[in-house]
GROMACS .gro file of C-alpha atoms in nm:
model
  254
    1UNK     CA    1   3.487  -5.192   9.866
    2UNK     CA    2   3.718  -5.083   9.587
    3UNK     CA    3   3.525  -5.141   9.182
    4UNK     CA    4   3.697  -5.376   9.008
    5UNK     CA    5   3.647  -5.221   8.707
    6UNK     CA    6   3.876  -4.963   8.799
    7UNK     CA    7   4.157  -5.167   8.839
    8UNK     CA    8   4.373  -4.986   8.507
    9UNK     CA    9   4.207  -4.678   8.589
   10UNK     CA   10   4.404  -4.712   8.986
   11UNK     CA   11   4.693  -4.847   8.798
   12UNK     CA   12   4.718  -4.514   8.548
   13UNK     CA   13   4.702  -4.261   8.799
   14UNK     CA   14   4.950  -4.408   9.006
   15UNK     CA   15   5.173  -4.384   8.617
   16UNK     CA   16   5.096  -4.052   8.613
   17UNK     CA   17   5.213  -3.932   8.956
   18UNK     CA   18   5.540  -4.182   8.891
   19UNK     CA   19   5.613  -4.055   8.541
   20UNK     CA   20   5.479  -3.655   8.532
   21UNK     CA   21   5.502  -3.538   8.861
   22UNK     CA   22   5.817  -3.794   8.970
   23UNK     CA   23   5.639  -3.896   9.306
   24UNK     CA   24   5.642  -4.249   9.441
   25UNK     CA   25   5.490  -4.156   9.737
   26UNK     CA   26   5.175  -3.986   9.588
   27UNK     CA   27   5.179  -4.304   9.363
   28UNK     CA   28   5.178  -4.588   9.593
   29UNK     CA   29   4.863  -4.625   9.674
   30UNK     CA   30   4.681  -4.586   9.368
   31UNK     CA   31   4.923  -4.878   9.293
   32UNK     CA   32   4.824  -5.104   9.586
   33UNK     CA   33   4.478  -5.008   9.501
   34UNK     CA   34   4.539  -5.134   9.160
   35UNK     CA   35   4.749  -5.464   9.311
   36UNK     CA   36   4.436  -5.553   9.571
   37UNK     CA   37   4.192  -5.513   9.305
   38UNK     CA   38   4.401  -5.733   9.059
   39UNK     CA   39   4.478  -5.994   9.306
   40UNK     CA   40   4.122  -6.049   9.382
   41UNK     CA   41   4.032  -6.230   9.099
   42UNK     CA   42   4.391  -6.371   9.015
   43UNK     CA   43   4.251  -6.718   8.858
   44UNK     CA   44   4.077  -6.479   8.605
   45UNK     CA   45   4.377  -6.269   8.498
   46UNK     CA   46   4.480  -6.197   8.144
   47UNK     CA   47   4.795  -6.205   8.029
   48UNK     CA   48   4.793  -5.803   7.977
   49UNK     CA   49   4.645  -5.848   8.395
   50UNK     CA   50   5.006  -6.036   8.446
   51UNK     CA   51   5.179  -5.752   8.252
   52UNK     CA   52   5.018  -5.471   8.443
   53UNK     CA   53   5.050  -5.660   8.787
   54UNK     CA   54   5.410  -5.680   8.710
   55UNK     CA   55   5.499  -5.366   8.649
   56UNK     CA   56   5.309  -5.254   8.994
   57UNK     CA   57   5.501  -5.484   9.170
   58UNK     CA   58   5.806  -5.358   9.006
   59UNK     CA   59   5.702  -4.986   9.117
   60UNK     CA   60   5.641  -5.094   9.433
   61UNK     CA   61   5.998  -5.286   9.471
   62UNK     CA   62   5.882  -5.653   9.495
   63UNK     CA   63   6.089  -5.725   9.209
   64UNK     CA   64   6.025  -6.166   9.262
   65UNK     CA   65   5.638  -6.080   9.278
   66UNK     CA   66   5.726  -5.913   8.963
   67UNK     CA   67   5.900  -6.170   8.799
   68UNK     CA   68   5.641  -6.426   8.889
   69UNK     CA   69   5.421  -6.202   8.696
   70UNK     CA   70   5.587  -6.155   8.406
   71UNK     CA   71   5.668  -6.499   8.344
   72UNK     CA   72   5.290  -6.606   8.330
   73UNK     CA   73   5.323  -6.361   7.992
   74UNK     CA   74   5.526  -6.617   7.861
   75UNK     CA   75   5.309  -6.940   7.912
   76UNK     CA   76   5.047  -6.773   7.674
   77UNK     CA   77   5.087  -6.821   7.281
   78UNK     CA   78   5.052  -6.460   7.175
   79UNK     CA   79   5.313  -6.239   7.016
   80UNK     CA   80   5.118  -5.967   7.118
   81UNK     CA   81   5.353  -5.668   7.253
   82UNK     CA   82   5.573  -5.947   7.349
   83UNK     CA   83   5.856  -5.691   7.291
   84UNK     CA   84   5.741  -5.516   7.602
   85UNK     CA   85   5.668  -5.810   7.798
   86UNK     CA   86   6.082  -5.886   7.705
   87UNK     CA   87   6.177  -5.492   7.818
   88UNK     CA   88   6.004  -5.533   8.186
   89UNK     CA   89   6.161  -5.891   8.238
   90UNK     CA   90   6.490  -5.700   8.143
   91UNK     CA   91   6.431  -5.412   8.384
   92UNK     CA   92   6.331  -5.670   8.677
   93UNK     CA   93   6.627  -5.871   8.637
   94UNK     CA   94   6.854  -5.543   8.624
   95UNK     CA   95   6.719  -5.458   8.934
   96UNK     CA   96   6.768  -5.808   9.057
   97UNK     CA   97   7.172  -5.775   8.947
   98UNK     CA   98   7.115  -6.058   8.728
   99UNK     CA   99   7.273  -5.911   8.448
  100UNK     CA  100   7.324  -6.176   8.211
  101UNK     CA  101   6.943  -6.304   8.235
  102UNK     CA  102   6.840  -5.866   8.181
  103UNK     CA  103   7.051  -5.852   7.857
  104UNK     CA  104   6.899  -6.148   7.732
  105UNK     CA  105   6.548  -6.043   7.764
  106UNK     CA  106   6.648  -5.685   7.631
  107UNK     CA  107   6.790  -5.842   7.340
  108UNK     CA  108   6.489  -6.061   7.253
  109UNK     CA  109   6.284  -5.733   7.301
  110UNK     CA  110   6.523  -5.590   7.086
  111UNK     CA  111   6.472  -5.870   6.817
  112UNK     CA  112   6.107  -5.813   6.798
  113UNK     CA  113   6.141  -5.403   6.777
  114UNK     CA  114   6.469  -5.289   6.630
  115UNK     CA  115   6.359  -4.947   6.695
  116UNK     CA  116   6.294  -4.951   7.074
  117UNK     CA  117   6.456  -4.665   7.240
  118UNK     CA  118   6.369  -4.764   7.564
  119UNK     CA  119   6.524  -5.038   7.545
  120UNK     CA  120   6.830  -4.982   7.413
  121UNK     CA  121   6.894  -4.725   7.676
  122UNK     CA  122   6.783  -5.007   7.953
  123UNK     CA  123   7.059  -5.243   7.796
  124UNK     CA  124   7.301  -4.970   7.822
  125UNK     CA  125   7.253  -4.957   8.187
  126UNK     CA  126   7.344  -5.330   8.166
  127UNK     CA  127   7.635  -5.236   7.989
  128UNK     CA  128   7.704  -4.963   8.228
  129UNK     CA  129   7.669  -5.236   8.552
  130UNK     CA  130   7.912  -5.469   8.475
  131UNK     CA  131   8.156  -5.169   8.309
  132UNK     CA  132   8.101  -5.263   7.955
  133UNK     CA  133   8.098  -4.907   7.875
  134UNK     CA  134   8.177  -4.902   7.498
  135UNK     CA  135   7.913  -5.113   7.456
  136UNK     CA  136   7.658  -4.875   7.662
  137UNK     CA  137   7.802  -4.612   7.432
  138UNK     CA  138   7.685  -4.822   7.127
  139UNK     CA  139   7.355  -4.832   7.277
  140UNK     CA  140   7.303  -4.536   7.351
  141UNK     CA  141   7.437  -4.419   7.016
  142UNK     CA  142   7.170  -4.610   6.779
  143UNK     CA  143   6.895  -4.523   7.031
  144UNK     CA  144   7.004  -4.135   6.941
  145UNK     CA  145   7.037  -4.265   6.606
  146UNK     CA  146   6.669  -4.286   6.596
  147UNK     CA  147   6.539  -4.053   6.811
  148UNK     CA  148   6.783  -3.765   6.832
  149UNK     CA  149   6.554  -3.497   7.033
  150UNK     CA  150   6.608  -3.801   7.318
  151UNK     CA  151   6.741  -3.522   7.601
  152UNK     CA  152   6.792  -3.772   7.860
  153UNK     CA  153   7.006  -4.013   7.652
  154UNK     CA  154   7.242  -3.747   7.504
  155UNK     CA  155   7.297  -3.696   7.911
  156UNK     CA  156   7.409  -4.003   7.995
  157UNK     CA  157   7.595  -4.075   7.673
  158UNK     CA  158   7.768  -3.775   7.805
  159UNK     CA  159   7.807  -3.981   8.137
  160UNK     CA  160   7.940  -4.284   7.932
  161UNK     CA  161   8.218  -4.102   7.789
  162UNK     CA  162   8.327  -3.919   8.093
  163UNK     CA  163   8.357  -4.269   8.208
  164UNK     CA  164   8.604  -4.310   7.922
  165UNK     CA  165   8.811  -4.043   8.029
  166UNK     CA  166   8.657  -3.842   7.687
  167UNK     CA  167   8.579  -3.510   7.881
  168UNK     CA  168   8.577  -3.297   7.569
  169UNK     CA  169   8.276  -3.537   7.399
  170UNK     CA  170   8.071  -3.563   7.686
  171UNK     CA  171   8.042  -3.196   7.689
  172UNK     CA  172   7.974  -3.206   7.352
  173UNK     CA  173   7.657  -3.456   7.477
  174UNK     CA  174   7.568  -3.232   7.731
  175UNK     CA  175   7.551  -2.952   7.515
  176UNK     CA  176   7.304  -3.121   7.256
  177UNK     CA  177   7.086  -3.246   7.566
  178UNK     CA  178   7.098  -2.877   7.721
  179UNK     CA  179   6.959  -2.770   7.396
  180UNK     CA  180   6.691  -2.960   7.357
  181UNK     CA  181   6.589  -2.903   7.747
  182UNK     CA  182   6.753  -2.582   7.880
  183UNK     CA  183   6.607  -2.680   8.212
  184UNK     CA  184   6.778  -2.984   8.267
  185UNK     CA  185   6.975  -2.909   8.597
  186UNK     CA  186   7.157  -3.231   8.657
  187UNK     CA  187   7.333  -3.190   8.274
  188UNK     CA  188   7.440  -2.844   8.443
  189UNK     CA  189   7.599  -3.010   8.731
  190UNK     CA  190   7.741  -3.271   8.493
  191UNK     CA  191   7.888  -2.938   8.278
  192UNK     CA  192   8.067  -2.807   8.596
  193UNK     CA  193   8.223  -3.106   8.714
  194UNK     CA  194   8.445  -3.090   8.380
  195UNK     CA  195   8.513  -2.759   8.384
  196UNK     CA  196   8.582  -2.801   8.798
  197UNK     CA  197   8.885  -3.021   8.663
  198UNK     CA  198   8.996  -2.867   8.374
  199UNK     CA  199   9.040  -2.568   8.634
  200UNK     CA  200   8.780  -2.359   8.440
  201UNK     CA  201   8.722  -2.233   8.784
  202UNK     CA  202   8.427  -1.936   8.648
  203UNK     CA  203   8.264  -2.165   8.381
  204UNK     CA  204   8.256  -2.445   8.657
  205UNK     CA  205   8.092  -2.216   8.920
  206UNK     CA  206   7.828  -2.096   8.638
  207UNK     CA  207   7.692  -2.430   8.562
  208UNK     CA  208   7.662  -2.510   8.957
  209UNK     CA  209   7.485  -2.222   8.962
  210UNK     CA  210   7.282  -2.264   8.715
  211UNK     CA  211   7.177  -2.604   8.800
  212UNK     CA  212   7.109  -2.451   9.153
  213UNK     CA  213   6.873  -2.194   9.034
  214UNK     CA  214   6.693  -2.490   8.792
  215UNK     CA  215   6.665  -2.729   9.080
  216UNK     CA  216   6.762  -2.547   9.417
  217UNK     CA  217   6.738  -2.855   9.654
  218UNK     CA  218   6.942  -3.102   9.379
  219UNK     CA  219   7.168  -3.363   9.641
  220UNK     CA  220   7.389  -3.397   9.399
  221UNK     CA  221   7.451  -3.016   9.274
  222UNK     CA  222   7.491  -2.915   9.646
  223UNK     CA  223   7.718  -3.150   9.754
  224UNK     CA  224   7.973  -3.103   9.437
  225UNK     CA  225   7.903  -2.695   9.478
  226UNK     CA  226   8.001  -2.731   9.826
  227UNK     CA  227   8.296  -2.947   9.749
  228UNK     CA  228   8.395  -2.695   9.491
  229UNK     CA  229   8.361  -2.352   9.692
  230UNK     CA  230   8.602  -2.591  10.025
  231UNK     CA  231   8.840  -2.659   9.781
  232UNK     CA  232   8.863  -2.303   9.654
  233UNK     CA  233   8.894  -2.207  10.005
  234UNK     CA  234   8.547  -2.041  10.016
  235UNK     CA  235   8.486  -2.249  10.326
  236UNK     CA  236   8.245  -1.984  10.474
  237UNK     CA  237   8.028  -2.001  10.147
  238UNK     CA  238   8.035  -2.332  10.138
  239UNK     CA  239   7.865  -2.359  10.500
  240UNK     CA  240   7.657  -2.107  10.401
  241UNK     CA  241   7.508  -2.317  10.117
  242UNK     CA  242   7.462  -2.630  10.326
  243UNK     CA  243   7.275  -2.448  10.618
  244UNK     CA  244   7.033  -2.261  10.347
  245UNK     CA  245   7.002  -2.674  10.209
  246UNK     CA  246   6.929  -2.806  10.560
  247UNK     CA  247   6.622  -2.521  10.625
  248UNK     CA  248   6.458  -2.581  10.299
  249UNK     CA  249   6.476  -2.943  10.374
  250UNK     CA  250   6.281  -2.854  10.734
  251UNK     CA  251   6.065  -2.640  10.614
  252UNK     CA  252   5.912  -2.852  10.345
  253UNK     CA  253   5.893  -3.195  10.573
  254UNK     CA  254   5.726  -2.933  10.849
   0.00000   0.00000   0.00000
């Protein structure tokens, strides 16, 4: 019989696993630890209960259980981090491809803290959904605006305007977000896709590289290296790489 008392404390570690070591799988159950433990004393709930039991089922990808949650935030006459309460509604109903009910909620969160980053870049990937893509940009611009050591948002600002056929200022994105974290292997990939098709054929194989040697078993990076070294008719290399792909991938699920 799980404490009760250690509902948050089930809750965090699962965070931690999600957010610092990027691992849903060692996070799970600390999550449904957290949910059973939460769920046994429903009637009793806070609203900061709701919020929490929310955002687990959002983890766990019950996103109507999560919305269900949420909501009974709402019935409660307390501005207290409302704003946040706003930002998960926002994130559910992204994932739910409502769109229209995600950038309202963003907006209100947005109303209540001017200054939330998070936010902004969530309603950017609203933006980005239904191809509104200046206004991601716009987004994603005052979030750098007030945090400019934001790595991950000078990435996919870059993304943005490679969207906008603007090449020459996403590298200029990628750039910034490379030098604020040189180990950021997907910006590398990013890097050698525009200098794949600007024919920069060297530069272009650099950056897969270097992404490779960052992140060695990166999807992404491997397929677009692959692609790269077939259509430079280095077709033996190119098998080469995907076999060496396929036996790392054994040898760590063995």
């Amino acid at each position: 019989m799980l404490d009760e008392s250690k509902k948050e404390y089930f809750f965090y570690i699962g965070f931690y696993y999600l957010l610092i070591e990027n691992s849903l799988d060692k996070a799970k159950p600390e999550f449904e630890k957290s949910k059973m433990l939460y769920l046994q004393n429903i009637e009793n709930n806070t609203y900061e209960d709701h919020v929490l039991l929310s955002m687990i089922y959002l983890f766990l990808g019950d996103y109507q259980k999560a919305k269900l949650q949420i909501s009974q935030r709402f019935n409660v006459e307390n501005n207290k981090d409302l704003d946040t309460a706003y930002f998960i509604l926002g994130i559910i109903e992204l994932k739910l491809n409502n769109y229209k009910e995600s950038e309202d909620a963003l907006k209100k969160a947005l109303e209540i803290f001017p200054e939330y980053v998070s936010a902004l870049k969530q309603l950017a990937d609203v933006h980005k959904a239904t191809e509104k893509i200046q206004e991601a940009i716009e987004c994603y611009n005052r979030a750098l605006e007030i945090n400019p050591g934001h790595a991950e948002i000078w990435n996919y600002l870059g993304l943005a305007y490679y969207r906008t056929n603007n090449p020459e200022k996403a590298l200029e994105c990628y750039n910034k977000a490379i030098a604020l974290k040189p180990d950021f292997a997907v910006v590398f990939n990013n890097m050698a896709l525009i200098f794949d098709e600007k024919r920069l054929t060297d530069k272009a194989e650099f950056n897969y590289k270097k992404s490779l040697e960052l992140e060695e078993n990166n999807d992404i990076t491997i397929q677009n290296y692959s692609s790269f070294l077939k259509k430079n008719n280095r077709i033996k290399e190119a098998i080469r790489l995907l076999e060496r792909y396929l036996e790392k991938n054994r040898e760590s699920k063995n």
